[in-house]
mmCIF file of C-alpha atoms in Angstrom:
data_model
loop_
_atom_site.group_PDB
_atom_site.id
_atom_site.type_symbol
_atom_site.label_atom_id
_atom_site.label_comp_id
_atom_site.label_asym_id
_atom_site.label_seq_id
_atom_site.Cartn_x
_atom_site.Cartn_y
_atom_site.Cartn_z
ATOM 1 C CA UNK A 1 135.861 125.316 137.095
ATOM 2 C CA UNK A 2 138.540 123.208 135.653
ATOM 3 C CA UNK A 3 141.780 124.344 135.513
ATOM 4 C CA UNK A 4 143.662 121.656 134.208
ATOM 5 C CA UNK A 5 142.065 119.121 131.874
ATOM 6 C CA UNK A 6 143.769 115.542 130.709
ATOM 7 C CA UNK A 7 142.040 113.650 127.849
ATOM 8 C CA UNK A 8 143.490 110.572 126.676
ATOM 9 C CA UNK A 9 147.202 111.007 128.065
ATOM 10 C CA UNK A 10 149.863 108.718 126.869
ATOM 11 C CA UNK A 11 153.058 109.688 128.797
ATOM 12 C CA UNK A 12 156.372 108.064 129.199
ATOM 13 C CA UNK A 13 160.379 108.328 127.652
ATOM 14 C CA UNK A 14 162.301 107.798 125.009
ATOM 15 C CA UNK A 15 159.587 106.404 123.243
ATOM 16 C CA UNK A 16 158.282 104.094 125.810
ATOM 17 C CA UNK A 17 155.146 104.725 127.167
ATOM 18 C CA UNK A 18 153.911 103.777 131.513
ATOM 19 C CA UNK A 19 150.571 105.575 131.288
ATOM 20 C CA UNK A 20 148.258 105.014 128.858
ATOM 21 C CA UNK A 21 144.802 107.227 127.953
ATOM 22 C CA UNK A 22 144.826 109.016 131.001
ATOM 23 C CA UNK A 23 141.748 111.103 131.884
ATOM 24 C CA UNK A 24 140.966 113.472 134.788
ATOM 25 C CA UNK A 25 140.191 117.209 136.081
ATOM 26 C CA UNK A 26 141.531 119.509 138.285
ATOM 27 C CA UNK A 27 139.097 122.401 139.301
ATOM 28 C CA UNK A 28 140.000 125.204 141.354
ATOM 29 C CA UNK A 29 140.088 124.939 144.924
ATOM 30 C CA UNK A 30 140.809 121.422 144.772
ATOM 31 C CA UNK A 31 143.720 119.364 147.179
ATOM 32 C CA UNK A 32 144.610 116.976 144.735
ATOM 33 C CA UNK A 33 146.911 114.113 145.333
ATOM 34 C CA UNK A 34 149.030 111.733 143.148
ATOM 35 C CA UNK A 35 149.904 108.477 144.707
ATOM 36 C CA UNK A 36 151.166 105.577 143.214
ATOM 37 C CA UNK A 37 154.714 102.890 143.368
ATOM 38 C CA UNK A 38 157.730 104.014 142.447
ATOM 39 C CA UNK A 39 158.343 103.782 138.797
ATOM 40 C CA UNK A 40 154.197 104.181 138.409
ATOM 41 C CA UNK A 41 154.687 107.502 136.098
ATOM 42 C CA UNK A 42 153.685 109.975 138.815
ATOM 43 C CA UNK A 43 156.704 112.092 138.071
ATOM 44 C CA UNK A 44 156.499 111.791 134.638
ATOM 45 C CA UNK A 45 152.688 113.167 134.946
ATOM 46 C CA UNK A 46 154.301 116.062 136.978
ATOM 47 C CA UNK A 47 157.053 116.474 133.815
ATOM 48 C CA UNK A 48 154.514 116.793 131.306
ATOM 49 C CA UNK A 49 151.969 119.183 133.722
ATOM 50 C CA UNK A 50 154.761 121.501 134.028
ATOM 51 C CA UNK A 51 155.679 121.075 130.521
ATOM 52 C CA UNK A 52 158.863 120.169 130.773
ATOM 53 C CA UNK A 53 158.233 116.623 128.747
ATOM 54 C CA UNK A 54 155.972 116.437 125.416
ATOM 55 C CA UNK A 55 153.102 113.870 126.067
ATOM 56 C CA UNK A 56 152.973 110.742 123.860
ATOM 57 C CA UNK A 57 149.945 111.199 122.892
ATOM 58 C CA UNK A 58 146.416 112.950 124.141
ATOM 59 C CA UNK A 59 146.094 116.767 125.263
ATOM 60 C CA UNK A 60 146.373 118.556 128.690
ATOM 61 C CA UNK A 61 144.008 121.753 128.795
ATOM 62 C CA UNK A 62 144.256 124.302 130.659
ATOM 63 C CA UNK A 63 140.994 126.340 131.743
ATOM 64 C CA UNK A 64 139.978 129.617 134.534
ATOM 65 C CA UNK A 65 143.101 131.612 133.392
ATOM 66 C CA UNK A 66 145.301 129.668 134.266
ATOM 67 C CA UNK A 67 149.012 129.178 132.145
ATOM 68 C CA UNK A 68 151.860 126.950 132.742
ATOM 69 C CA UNK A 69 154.384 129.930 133.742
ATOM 70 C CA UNK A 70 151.694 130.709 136.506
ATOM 71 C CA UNK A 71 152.190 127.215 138.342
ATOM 72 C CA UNK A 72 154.170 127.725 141.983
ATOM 73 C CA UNK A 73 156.456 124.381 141.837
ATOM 74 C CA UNK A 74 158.066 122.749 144.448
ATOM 75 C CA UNK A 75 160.338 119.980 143.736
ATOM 76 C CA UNK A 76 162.228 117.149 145.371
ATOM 77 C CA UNK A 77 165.794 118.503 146.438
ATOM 78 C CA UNK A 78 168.872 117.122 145.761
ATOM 79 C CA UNK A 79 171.833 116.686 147.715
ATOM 80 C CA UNK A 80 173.513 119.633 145.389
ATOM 81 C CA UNK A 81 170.198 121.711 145.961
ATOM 82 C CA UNK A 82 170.390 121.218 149.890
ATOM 83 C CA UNK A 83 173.886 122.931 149.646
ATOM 84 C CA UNK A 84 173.124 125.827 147.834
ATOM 85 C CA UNK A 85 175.174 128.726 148.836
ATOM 86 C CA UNK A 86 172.462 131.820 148.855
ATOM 87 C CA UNK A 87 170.546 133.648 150.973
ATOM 88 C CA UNK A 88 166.623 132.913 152.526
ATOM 89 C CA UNK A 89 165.737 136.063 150.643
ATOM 90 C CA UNK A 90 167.478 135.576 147.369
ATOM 91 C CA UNK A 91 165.967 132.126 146.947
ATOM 92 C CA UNK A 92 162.323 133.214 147.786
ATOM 93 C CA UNK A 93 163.036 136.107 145.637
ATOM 94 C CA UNK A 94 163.875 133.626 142.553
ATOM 95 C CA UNK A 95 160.621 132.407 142.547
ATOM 96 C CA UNK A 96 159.199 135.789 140.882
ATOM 97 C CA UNK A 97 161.274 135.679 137.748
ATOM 98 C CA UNK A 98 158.633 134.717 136.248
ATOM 99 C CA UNK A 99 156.635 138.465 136.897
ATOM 100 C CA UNK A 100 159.883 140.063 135.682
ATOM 101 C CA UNK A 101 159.556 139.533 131.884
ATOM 102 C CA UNK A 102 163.209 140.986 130.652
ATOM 103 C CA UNK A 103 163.627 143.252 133.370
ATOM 104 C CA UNK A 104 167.311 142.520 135.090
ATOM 105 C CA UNK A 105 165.791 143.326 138.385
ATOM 106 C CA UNK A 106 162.808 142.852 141.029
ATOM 107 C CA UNK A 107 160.650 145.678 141.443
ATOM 108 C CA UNK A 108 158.746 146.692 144.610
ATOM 109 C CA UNK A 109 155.847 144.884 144.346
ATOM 110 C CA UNK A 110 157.877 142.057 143.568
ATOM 111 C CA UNK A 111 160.216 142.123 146.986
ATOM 112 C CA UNK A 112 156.957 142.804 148.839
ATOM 113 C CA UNK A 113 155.654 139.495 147.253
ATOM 114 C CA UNK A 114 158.458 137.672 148.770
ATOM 115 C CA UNK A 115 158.468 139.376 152.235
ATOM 116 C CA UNK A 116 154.539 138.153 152.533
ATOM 117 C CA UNK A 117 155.542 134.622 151.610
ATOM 118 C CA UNK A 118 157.857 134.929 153.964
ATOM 119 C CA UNK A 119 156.027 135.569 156.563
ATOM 120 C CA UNK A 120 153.126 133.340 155.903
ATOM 121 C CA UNK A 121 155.729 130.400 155.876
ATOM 122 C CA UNK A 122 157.174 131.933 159.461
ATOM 123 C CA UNK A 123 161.150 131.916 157.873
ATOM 124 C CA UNK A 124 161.295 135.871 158.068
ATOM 125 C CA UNK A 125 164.007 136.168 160.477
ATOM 126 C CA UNK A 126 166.161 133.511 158.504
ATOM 127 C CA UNK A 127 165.786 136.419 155.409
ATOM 128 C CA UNK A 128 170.004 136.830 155.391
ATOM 129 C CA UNK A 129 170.709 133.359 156.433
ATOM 130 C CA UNK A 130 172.400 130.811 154.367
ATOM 131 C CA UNK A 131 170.101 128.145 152.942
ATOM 132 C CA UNK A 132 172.753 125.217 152.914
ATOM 133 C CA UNK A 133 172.725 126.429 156.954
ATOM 134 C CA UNK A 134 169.091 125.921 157.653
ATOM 135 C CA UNK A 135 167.762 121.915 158.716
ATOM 136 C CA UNK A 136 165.580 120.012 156.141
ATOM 137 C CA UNK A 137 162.100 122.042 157.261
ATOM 138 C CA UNK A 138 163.447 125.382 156.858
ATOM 139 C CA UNK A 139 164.567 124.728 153.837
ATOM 140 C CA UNK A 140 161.224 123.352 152.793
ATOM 141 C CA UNK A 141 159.734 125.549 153.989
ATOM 142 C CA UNK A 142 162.342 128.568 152.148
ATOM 143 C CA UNK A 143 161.775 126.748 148.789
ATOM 144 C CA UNK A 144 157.520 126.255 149.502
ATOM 145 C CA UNK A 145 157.643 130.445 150.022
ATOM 146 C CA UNK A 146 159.691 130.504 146.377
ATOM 147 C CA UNK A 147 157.078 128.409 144.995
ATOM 148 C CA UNK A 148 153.967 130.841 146.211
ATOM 149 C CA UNK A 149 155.845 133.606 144.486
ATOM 150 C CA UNK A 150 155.136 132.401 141.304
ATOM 151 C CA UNK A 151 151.552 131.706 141.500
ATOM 152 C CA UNK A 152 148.255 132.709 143.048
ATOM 153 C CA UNK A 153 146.325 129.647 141.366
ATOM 154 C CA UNK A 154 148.334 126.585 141.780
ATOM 155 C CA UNK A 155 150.903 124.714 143.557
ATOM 156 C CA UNK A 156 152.430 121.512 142.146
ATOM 157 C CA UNK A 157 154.313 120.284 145.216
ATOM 158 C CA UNK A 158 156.594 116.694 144.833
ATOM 159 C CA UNK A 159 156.798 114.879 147.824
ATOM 160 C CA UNK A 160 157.118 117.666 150.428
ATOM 161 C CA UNK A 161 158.002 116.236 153.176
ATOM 162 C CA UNK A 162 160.173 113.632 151.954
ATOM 163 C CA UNK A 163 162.882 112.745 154.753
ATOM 164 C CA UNK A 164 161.315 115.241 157.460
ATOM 165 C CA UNK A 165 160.367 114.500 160.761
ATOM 166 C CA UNK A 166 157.592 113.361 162.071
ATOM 167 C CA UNK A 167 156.641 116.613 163.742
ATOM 168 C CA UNK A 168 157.752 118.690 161.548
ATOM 169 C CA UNK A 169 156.195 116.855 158.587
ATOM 170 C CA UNK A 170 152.545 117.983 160.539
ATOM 171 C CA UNK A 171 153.537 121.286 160.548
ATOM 172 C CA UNK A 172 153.996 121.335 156.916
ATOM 173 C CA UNK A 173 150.883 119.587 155.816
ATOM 174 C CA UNK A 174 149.315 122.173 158.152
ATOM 175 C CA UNK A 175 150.763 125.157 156.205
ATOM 176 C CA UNK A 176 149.876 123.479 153.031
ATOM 177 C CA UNK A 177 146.536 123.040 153.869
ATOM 178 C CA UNK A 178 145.828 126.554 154.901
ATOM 179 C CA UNK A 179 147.301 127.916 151.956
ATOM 180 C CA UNK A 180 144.630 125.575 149.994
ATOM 181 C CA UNK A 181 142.087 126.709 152.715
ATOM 182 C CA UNK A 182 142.835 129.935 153.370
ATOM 183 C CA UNK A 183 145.219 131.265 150.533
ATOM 184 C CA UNK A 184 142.350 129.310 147.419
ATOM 185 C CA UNK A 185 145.032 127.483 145.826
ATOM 186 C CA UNK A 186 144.199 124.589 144.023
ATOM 187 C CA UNK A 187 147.605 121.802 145.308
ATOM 188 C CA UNK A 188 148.609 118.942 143.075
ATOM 189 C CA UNK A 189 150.602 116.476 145.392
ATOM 190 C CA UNK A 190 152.753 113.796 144.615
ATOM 191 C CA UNK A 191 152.875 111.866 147.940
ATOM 192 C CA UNK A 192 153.928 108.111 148.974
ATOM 193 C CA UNK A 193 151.877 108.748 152.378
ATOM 194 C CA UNK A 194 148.857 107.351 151.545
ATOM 195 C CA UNK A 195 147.458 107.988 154.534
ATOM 196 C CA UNK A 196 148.271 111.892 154.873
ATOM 197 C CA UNK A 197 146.796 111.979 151.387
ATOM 198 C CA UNK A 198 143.779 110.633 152.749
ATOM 199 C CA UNK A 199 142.960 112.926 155.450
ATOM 200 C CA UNK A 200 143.806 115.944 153.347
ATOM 201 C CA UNK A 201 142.826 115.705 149.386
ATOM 202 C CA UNK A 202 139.785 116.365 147.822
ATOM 203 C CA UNK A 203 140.627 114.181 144.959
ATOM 204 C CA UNK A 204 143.313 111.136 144.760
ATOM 205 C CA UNK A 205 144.478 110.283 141.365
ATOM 206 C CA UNK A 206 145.999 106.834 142.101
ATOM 207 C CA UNK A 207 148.801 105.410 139.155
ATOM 208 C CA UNK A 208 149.847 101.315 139.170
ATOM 209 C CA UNK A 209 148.330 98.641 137.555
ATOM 210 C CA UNK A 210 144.666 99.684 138.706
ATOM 211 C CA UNK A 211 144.677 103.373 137.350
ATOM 212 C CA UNK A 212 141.620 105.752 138.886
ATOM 213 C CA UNK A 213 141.138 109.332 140.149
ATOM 214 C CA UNK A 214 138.335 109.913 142.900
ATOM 215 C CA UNK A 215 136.794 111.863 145.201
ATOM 216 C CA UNK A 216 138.218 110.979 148.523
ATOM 217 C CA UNK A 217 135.776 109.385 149.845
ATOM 218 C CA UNK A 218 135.207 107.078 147.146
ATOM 219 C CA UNK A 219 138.975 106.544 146.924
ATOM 220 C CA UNK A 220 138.069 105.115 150.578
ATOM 221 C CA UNK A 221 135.208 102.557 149.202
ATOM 222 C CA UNK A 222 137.717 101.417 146.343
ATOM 223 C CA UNK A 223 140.610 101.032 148.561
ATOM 224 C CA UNK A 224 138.278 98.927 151.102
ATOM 225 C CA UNK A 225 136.906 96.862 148.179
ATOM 226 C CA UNK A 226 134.079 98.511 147.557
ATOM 227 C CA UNK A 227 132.891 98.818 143.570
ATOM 228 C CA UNK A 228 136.389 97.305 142.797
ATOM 229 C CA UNK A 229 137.222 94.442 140.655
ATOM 230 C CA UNK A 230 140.418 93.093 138.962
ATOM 231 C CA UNK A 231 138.210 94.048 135.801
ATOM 232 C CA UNK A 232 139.140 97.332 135.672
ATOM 233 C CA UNK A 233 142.870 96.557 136.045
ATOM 234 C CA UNK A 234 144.891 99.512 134.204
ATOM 235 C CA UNK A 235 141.534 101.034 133.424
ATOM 236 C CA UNK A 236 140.211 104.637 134.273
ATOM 237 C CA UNK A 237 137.367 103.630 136.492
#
């Protein structure tokens, strides 16, 4: 079942629009991936997803239960967010505000919520550490437990392993696929590793001058040259 719908998306800023008449689906379960240039719009589709931008025109629906405050979302850092002066457990914590409504504190259920992301991430014993003290994969891997706190549909995730290393880039891909696996959480990834994309999405929504979202294997056939023409430059094919 769909859970996120796009018909006829315009999107872009102050007035200017870089995508035009958009279409595609996300269904649940899906490992959806975003890949495009820089300047393509792919963070602007993320903005608008999330809400956080009006489109220009068009509609995003959303379908299966699922509402915008529900979406886990993990975002690039910042050089400010990498020195952020709290605790493991205080920023995992942060990411069930959301299930507090107006209460001024986290309940039980809430803190266990938090312990079990946690663990599933593996950061447990770092609970009382300082974040701004842990390398670049801890902390993704602090702020990707945050994330699951807010959701048990959907995880919008922008370029997660963006200036890790090599190995522990794998391990991360590897945690993100289980939770899609293993966890039934639909991922929307915005990703300049084509090839990573590749080997683990369903479903590759790619943004430039040729604008098309496929199945992953047909992605394959397209980017091979396969049912491809410069006809169907900037069109949804």
């Amino acid at each position: 079942m769909s859970l996120i719908t796009c018909q006829n998306l315009t999107l872009g800023y102050e007035g200017r629009a870089i995508l035009h008449n958009l279409n595609f689906s996300v269904n649940t379960g899906d490992y959806f991936c975003i890949v495009g240039e820089n300047g393509s719009g792919k963070s602007t589709l993320m903005k608008t997803l999330l809400n956080l931008q009006a489109p220009i025109s068009g509609k995003i629906i959303f379908g299966d239960g699922l509402n915008r405050n529900e979406i886990g979302y993990l975002p690039q850092q910042t050089i400010v967010q990498k020195d952020f002066p709290a605790s493991v457990k205080e920023i995992v914590l942060s990411g069930c505000q959301g299930r507090c409504g107006l209460r001024p504190f986290y309940n039980k259920e809430e803190k266990n919520l938090a312990a079990d992301a946690m663990k599933k991430m593996m950061i447990e014993h770092l609970s009382d550490c300082c974040y701004r003290e842990l390398s670049g994969g801890q902390q993704q891997r602090v702020l990707l437990a945050r994330a699951l706190c807010a959701t048990k549909k959907m995880l919008i995730l922008d370029e997660p392993v963006s200036g890790l290393d090599p190995k522990v880039t794998a391990e991360m891909y590897k945690i993100i696929e289980e939770i899609n696996k293993k966890d039934k959480i639909t991922i929307i990834m915005i990703s300049h590793d084509i090839d990573s994309a590749v080997k683990y999405a369903t479903h590759i929504l790619h943004i430039g001058d040729n604008i098309f979202c496929k199945t992953k294997e047909e992605y394959l056939k397209i980017i091979k040259g396969k049912g491809f023409s410069q006809t169907d430059k900037g069109e949804n094919i």
